[in-house]
XYZ file of C-alpha atoms in Angstrom:
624
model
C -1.518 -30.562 8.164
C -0.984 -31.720 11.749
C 1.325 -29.092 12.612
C -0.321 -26.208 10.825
C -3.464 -27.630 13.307
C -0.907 -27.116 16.148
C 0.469 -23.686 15.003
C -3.217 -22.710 14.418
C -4.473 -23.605 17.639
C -1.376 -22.225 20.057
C -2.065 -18.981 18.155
C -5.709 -18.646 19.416
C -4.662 -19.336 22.595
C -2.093 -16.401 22.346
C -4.451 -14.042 21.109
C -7.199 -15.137 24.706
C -4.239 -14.383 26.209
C -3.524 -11.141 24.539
C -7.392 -10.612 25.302
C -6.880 -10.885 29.489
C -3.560 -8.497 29.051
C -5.249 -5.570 27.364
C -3.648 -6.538 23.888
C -0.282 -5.183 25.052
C 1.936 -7.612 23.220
C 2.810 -9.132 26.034
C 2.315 -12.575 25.782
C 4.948 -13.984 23.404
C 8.324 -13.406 24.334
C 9.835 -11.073 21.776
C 6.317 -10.070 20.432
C 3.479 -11.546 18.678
C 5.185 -9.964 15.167
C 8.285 -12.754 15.864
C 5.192 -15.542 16.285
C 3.733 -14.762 12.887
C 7.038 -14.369 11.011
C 7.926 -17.382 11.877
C 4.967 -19.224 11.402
C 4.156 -17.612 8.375
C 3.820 -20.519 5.923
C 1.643 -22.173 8.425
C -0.425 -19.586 8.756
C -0.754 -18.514 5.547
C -2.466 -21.707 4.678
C -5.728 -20.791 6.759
C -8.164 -19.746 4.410
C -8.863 -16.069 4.778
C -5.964 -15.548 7.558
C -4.722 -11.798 6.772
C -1.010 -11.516 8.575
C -1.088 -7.763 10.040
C 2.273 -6.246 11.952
C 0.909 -6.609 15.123
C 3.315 -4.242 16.839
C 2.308 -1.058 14.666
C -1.488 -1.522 14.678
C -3.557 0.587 17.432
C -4.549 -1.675 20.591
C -8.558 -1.282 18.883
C -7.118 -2.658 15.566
C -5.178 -5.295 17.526
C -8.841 -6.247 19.342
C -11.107 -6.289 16.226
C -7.947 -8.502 13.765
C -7.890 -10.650 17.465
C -11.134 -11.500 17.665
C -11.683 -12.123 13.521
C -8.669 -14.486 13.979
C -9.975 -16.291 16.708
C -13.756 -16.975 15.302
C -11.632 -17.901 12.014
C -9.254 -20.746 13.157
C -11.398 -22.199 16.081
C -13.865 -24.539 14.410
C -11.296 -25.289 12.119
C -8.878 -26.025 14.991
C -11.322 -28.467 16.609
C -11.969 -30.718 13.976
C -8.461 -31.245 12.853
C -7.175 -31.061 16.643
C -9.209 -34.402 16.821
C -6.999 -36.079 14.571
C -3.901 -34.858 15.644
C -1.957 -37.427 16.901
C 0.981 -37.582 19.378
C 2.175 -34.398 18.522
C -0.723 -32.256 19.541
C -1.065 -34.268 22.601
C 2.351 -33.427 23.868
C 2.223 -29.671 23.216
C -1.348 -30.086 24.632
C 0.544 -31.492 28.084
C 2.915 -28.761 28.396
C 1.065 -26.067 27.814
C -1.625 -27.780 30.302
C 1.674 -27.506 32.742
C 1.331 -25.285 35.900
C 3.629 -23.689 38.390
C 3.324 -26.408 40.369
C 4.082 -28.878 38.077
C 7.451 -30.489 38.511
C 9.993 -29.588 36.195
C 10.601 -33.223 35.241
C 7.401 -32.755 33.491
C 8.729 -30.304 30.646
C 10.027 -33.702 29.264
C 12.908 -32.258 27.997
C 15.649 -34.439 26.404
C 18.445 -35.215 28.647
C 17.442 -33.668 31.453
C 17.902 -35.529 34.593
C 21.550 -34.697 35.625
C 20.737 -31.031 35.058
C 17.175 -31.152 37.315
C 19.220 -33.053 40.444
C 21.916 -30.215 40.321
C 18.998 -27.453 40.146
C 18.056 -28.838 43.252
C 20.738 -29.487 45.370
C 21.996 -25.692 44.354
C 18.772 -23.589 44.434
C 16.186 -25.880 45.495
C 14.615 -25.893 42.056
C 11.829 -28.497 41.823
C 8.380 -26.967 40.222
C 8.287 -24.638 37.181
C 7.505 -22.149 39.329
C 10.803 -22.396 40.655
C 12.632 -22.752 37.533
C 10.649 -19.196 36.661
C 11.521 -17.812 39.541
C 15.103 -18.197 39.692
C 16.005 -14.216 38.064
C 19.200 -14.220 36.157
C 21.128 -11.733 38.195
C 22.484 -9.433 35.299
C 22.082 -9.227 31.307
C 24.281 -8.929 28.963
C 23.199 -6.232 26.389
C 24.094 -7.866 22.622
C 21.349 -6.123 20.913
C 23.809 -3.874 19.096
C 23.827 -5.880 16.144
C 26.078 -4.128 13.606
C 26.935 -5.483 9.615
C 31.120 -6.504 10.210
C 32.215 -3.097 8.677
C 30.806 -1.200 11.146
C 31.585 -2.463 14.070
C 33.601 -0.576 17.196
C 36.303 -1.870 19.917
C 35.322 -1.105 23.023
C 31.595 -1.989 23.293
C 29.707 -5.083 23.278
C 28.129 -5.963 19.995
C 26.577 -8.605 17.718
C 26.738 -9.794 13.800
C 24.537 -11.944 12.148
C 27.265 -13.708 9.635
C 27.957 -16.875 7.726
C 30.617 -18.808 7.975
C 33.701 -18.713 5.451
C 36.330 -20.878 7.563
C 36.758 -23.086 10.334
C 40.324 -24.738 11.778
C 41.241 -26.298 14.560
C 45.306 -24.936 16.178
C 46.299 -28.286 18.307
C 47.518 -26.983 21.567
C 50.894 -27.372 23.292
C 50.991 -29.710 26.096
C 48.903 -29.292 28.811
C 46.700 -26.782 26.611
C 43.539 -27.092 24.667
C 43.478 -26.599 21.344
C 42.109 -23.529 19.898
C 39.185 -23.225 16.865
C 39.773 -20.479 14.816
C 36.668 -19.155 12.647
C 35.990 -17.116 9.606
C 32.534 -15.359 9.372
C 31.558 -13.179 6.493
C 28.745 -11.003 5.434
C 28.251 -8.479 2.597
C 30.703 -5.551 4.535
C 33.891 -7.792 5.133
C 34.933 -10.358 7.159
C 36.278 -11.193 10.589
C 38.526 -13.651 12.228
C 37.617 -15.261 15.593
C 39.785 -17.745 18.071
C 37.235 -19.729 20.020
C 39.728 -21.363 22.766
C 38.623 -24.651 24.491
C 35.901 -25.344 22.189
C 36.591 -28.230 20.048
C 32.670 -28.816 19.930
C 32.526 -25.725 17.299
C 34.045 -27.687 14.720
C 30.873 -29.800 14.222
C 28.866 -26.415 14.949
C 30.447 -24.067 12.512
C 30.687 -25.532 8.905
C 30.873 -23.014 6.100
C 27.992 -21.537 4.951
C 26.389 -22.104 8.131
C 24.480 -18.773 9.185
C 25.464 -17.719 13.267
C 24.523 -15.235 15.801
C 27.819 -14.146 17.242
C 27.682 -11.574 20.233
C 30.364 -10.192 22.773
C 33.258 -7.662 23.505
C 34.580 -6.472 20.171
C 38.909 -5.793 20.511
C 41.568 -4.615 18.620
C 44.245 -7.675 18.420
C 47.185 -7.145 16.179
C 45.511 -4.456 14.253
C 42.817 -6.284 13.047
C 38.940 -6.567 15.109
C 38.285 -9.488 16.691
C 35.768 -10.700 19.406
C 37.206 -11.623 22.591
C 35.177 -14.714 24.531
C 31.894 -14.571 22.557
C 28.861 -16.310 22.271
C 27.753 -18.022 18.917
C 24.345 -19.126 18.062
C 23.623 -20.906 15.066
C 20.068 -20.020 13.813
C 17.632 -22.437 12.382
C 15.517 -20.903 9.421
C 12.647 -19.107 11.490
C 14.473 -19.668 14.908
C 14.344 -16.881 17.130
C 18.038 -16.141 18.757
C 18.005 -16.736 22.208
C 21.568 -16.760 23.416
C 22.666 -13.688 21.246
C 21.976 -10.539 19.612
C 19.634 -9.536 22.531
C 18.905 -8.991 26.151
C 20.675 -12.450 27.356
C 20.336 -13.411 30.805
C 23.013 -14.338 32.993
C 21.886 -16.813 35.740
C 23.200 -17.992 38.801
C 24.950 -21.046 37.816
C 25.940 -24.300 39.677
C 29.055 -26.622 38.491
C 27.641 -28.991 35.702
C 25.049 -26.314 34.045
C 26.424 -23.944 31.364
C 24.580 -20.928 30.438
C 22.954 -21.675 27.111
C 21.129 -24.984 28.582
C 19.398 -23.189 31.842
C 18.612 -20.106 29.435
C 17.404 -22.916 27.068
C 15.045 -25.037 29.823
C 14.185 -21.565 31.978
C 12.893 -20.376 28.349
C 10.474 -23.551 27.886
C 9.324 -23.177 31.157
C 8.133 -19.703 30.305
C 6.478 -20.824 27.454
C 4.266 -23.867 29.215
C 3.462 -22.159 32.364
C 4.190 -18.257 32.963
C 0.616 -17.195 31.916
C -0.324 -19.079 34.894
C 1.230 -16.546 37.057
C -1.238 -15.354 39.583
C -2.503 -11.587 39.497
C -3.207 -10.363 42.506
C -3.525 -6.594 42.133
C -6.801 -5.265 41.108
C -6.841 -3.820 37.846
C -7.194 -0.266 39.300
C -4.347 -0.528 41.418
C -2.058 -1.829 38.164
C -3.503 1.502 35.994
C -2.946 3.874 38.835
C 0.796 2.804 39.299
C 1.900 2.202 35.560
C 2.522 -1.214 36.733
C 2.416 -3.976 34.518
C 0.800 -7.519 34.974
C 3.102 -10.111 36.760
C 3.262 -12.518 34.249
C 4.438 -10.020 31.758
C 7.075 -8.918 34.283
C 8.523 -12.258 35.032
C 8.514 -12.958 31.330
C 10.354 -9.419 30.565
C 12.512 -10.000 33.504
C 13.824 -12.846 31.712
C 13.738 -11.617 28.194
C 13.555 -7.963 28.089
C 13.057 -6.431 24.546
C 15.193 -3.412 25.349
C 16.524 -1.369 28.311
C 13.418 0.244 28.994
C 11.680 -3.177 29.318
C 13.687 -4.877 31.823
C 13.813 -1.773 34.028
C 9.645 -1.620 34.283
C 9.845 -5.357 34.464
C 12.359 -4.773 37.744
C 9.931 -2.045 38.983
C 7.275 -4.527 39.238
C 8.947 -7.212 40.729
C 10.431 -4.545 43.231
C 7.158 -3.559 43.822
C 5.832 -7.241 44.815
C 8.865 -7.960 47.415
C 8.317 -4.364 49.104
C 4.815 -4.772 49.327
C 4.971 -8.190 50.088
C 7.453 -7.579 53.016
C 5.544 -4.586 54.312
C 2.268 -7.051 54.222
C 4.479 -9.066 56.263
C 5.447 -6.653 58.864
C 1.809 -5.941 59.320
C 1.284 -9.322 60.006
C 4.066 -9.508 62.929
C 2.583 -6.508 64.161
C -0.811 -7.607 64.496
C 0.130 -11.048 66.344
C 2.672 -9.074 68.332
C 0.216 -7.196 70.062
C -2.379 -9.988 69.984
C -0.809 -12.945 70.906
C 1.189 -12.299 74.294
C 0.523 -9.631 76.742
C 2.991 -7.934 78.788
C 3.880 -5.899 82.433
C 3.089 -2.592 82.683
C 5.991 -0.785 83.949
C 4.993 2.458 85.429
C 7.538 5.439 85.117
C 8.309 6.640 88.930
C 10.328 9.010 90.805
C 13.496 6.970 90.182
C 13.480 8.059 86.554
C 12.852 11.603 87.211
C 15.438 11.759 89.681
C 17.880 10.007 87.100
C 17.294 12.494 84.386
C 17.730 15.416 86.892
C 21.019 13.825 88.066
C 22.702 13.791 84.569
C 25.583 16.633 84.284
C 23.724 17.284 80.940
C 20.491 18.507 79.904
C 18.852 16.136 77.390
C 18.004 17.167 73.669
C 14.590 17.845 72.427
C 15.096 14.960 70.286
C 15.983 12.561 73.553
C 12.875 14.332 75.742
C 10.655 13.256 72.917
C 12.191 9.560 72.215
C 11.942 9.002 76.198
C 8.310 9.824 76.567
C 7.515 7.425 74.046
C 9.306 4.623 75.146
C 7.995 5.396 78.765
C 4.710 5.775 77.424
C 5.015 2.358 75.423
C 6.265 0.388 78.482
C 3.794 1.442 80.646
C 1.038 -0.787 78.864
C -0.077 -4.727 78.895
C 0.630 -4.419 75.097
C 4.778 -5.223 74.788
C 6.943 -1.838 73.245
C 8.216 -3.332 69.754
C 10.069 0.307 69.047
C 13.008 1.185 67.106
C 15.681 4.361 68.339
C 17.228 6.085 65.678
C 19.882 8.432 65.830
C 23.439 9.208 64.739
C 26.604 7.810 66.860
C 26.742 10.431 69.963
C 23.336 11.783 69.785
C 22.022 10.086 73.090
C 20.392 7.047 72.481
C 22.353 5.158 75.423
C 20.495 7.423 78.000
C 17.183 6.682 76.486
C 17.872 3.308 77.020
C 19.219 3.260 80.433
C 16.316 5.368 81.749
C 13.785 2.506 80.609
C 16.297 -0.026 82.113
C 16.111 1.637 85.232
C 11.978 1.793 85.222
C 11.777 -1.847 84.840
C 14.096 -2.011 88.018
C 12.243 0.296 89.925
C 9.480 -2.084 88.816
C 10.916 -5.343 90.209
C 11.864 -6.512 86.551
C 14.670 -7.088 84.482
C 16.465 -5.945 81.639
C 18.731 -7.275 78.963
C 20.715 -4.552 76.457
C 22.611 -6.631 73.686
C 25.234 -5.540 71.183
C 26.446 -7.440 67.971
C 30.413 -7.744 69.404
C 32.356 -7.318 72.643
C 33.721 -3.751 72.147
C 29.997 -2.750 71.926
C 28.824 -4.749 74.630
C 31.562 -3.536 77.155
C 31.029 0.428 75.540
C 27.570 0.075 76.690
C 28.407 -0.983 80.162
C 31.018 1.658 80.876
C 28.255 4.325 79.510
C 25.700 2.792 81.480
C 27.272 2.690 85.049
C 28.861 6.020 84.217
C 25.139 7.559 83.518
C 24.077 5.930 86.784
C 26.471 7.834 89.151
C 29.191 5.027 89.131
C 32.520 4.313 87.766
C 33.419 0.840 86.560
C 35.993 -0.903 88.287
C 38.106 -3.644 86.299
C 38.384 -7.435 87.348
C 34.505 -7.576 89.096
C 31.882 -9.382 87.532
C 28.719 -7.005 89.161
C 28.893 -3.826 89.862
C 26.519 -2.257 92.708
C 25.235 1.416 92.126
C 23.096 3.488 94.927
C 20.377 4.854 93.191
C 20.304 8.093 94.291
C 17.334 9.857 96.480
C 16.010 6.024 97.122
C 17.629 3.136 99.051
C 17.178 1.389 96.321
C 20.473 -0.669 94.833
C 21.282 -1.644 91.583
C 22.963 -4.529 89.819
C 24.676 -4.347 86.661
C 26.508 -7.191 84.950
C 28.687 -7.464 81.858
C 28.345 -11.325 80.293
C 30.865 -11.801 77.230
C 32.227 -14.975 75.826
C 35.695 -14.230 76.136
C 34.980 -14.249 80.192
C 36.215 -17.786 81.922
C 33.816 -20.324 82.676
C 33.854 -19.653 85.930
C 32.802 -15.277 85.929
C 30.146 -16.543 82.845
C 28.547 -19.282 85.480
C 28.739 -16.907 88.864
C 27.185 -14.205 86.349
C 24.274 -17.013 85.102
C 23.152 -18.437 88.710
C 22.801 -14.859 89.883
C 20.685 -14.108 86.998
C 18.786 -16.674 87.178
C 18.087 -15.733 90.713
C 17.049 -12.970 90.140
C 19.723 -10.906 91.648
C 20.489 -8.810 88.719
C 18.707 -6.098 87.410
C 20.953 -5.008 84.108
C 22.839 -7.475 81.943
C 24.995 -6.023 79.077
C 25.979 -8.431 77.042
C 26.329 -10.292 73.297
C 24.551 -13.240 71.912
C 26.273 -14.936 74.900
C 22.860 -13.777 76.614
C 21.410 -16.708 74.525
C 24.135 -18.919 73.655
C 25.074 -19.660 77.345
C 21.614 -20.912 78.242
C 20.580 -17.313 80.425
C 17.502 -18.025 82.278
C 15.701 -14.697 83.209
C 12.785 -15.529 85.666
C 12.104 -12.091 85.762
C 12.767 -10.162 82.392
C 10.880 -6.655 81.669
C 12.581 -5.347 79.093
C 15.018 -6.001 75.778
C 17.025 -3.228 74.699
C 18.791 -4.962 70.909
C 21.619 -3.054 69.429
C 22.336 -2.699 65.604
C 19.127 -4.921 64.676
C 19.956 -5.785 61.771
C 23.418 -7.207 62.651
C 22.103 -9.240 65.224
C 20.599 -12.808 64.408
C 16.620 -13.065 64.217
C 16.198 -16.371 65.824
C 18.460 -14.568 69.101
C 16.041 -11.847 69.561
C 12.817 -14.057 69.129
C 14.484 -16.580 72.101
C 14.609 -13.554 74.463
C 10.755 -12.528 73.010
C 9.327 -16.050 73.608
C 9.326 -15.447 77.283
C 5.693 -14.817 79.033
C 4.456 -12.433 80.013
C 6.629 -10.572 77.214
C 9.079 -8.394 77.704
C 9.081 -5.435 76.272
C 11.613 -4.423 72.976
C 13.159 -1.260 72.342
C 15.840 -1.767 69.012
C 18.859 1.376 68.756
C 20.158 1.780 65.823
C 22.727 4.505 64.007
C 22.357 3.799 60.271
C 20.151 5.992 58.576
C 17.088 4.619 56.644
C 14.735 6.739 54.839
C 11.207 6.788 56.521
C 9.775 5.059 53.295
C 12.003 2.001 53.152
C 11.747 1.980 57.122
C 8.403 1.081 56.847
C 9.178 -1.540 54.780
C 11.922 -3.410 56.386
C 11.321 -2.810 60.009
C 7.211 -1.611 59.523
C 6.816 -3.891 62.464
C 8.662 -1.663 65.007
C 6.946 1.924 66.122
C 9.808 4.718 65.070
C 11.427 7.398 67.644
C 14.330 9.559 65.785
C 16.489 11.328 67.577
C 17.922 14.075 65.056
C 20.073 16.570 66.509
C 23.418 16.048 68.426
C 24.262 16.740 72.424
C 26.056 20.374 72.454
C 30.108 20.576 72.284
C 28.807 17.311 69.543
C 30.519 17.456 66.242
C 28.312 16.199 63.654
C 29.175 12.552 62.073
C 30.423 12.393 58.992
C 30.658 9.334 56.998
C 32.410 8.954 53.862
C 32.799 5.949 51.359
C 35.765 5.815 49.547
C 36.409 2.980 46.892
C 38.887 0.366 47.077
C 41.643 2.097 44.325
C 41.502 5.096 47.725
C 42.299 3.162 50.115
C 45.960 4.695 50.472
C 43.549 7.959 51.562
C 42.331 6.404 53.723
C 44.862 5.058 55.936
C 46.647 8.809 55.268
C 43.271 9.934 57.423
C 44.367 7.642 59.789
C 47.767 8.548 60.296
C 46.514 12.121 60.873
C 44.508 11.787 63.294
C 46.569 9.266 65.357
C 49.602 11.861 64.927
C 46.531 14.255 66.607
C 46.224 11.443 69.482
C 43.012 9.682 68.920
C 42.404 6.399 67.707
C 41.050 4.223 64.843
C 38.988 1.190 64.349
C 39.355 -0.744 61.462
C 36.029 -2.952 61.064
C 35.724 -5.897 59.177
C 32.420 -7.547 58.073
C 32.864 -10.919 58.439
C 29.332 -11.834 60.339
C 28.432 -14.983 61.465
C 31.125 -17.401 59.339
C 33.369 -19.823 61.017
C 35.232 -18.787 63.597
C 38.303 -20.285 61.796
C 37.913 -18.161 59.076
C 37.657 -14.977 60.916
C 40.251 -15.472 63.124
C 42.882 -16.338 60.169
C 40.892 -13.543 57.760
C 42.107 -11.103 61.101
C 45.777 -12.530 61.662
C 46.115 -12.040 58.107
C 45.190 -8.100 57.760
C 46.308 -7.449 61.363
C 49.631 -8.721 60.178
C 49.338 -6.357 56.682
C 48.515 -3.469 58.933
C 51.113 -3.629 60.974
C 54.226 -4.210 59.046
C 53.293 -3.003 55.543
C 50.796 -0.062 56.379
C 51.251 0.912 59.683
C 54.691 0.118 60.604
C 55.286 3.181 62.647
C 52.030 2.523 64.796
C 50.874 0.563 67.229
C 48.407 -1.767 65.403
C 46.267 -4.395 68.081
């Protein structure tokens, strides 16, 4: 009696729930129909309860059976619920759980080891956490196929009983191996289970199992290599197999099947609790569905179709969530600091008439907005966009040389060395100088004015001795232009007089280095270049923060970019391309993307290929 009372009473509050969701079947995972099945016996034994296939019935029919249920079990429900002892009280305290709740609260058996290591990996300590942490990838078993009809070559699944279970003893060092019969009315298939012994106390005969995974061909007969059993309880719902299964991010000491196993309870107690907060117009208009459904699919997806609208609805909360956030730096950007104006003058003019070139509609337009940006109290927070070679260096150097002319500084900073130093050649070049080696300033005439200017490259490969005779003078104020890397911020620089930060490659360079240089007040101003291409839309999300100039046509004599990806198995193609194009004297970079690790690493991860290159690839170069 007690636990029809409880199956009675967690139904009604499924079918409120189903109420608030628009009666889409949302709120049991795997359907309301699995609920009833199950419970059927329980169920049945409420006077007047008619059992309906939830899934097939219209969403009216699923109101009007709803609310008949409801008014049908509820005084029932009360009266025995008062007598209902310790059992109703526990499911009454987790399904009173909320995402705040600690996880330690699910009161699961056994638990502790695995709720330490859920928090030393993924800082897992609230239900909400435990919800949120998305399994990365599922793995599809819901082809489940009678034994005669199954294929090698895909992943599949058999409901079967077993026939025959033995345990091979292993050879030394080597675990034994369990080999298993299962059976149903088509034939039969054999299965080698290796390194688990436990299956022998799992797998008796005429036990019934859910067995998914890769189906082979092994010595002529099928077989299933690696897979995942499940032995089902009568009424149990599979979890583990012959569905949707999540794969999670795993730490040593968890296996699979016990954080499906506690991520699935915490579902159950607390995922209805799952805050909406788009209005109901905004969730019709968009196809979207609730949140709480979406986590839940996310987890458990009922098909293909499922799991991708659950994605698009998660997808949708991080883009519009980051995009709220973007707003929000935005808003206090403008609010919270003001900035010097810094007029455009005759300098700049005279600059851009001195260049041997005549600057692109595309530069023109990028420059008057940058100009137009820096000459206000509120600080320039704009982004340059443009393809390798199309200019964005001169755009750049022309606002440099208007916070000079202003009595300010600037600061232009570039994720590595080769950039940083690239910069500084281009820059003195544009300014009517040529670099000499082995100086640490360099002094240009600004021509038409008597005005000169500093320039000075600060990299940490430089001695201690250039990096501090570059730091005192620009700390005195003695240098207008400093090209450098995060050496700008590593080596303590002290600007007393900064105007203007030019960043390049954003999103290779640290946050916390650009907000040290934006702390500064009165703030300086921040222009970001950048050559990767972003669609407009998902620019708005990512960098929404940052006003857009796009420069999108090429100097003339410029041959367009072209960029190519190539997979690993053509990488022999590539270095071919290579070999070319030295043989036509030019050069080649070879790039590698190992940001901000150790240093140690790098430098071996380097040695390493450098050495590959050079004596297995590349013999007949010159490889640096």
């Amino acid at each position: 009696m007690q636990n029809h009372s409880h199956i009675a009473s967690v139904l009604v509050r499924i079918l409120i729930r189903e109420k608030d969701v628009g009666y889409n079947d949302s709120v049991v995972i795997g359907g309301l129909d699995q609920f009833l099945t199950s419970n059927s016996d329980a169920l049945s034994a409420i006077e007047n309860f008619q059992m309906v296939s939830y899934s097939r019935i219209t969403l009216a029919e699923r109101e009007a059976w709803s609310t008949r249920i409801v008014s049908l079990i509820k005084p029932s429900a009360r009266k025995i619920g008062q007598v209902s002892g310790n059992r109703a009280r526990n499911t009454s305290h987790v399904m009173g759980l909320s995402l705040d709740s600690s996880v330690k609260d699910l009161k699961l058996y056994n638990r502790g080891k695995m709720w330490d290591l859920l928090k030393d990996g993924f800082g897992i300590e609230t239900i909400g956490d435990l919800i949120s942490h998305f399994p990365h990838r599922h793995d599809d078993y819901s082809d489940v196929r009678k034994i005669g009809s199954l294929i090698a070559g895909e992943k599949q699944s058999i409901l079967a009983t077993v026939w025959d279970i033995s345990l091979m003893p292993g050879k030394g060092r080597r675990k034994g191996r369990v080999v298993v019969t299962f059976y149903d009315e088509t034939g039969s298939i054999k299965v080698i289970l290796f390194g688990q012994q436990w299956a022998i106390r799992d797998l008796q005969p005429g036990t019934e199992v859910m067995l998914s995974g890769d189906v082979s061909n092994f010595a002529g007969r099928l077989t299933f290599g690696s897979p995942v059993y499940e032995v089902l309880a009568r009424g149990e719902k599979n979890l583990h197999t012959g569905r949707f299964v999540p794969v999670y991010p795993m730490v040593a000491g968890i296996n699979g099947k016990s954080l499906r196993n506690v991520v699935r309870t915490a579902l159950a107690s607390a995922v209805d609790k799952t805050e909406e907060f788009l209005p109901n117009s905004v969730l019709e208009r968009t196809g979207l569905m609730r949140l709480s459904e979406a986590v839940a699919r996310y987890h458990y997806p009922k098909n293909y179709k499922a799991l991708l609208d659950a994605r698009r609805r998660l997808s949708f909360n991080e883009f519009f969530l980051m995009r709220l956030v973007a707003e929000k730096r935005k808003s206090e950007w403008k609010r919270d600091k003001s900035s010097i104006p810094l007029p455009s003058s005759e300098i700049v003019s005279n600059f851009i008439s001195s260049l041997p070139f005549v600057l692109t509609s595309g530069q023109t337009t990028a420059l008057q907005e940058v100009l137009k940006d820096i000459d206000s109290s509120v600080a320039m927070r704009r982004l340059l966009q443009g393809d390798v070679g199309s200019g964005k260096t001169v755009v750049a150097a022309a606002a440099m040389l208007c916070a000079a002319a202003n009595g300010l500084q600037s600061a232009i900073m570039a994720p590595t060395e080769i950039l940083a130093e690239q910069h500084y050649l281009t820059i003195t070049n544009l300014l009517g100088s040529e670099s000499p080696e082995g100086r640490d300033f360099i002094h240009i005439q600004i021509e038409g004015t008597s005005r000169t200017l500093t320039l000075a490259l600060l990299t940490g490969s430089m001695s201690n001795k250039e990096k501090k005779n570059i730091q005192t003078a620009v700390s005195l104020g003695k240098v207008d232009i400093v090209v450098g890397t995060h050496s700008l911020l590593q080596e303590a620089l002290n600007f007393p007089k900064l105007g203007l930060v030019v960043v390049d490659e954003q999103h290779r360079f640290g946050v916390m280095q650009r907000n040290l240089l934006q702390e500064n007040d009165p703030r300086p101003h921040l222009l970001v270049m950048s050559a990767t291409p972003i669609p407009r839309s998902l620019y708005l999300v990512l960098l929404g923060d940052l006003d857009l100039s796009v420069i999108d046509e090429l100097p003339g004599g410029r041959k367009p970019i072209q960029t190519v990806v190539e997979p690993s198995q053509r990488r022999v193609n590539v270095y071919n391309v290579i070999r070319q194009e030295v043989k036509k004297g030019r050069q080649a970079f070879i790039v590698f993307s190992l940001i901000d690790g150790s240093s140690a690493v790098e430098a071996r991860a380097a040695v390493e290929e450098h050495l590959r290159l050079s004596t297995q690839v590349f013999p007949e170069l010159t490889v640096g």
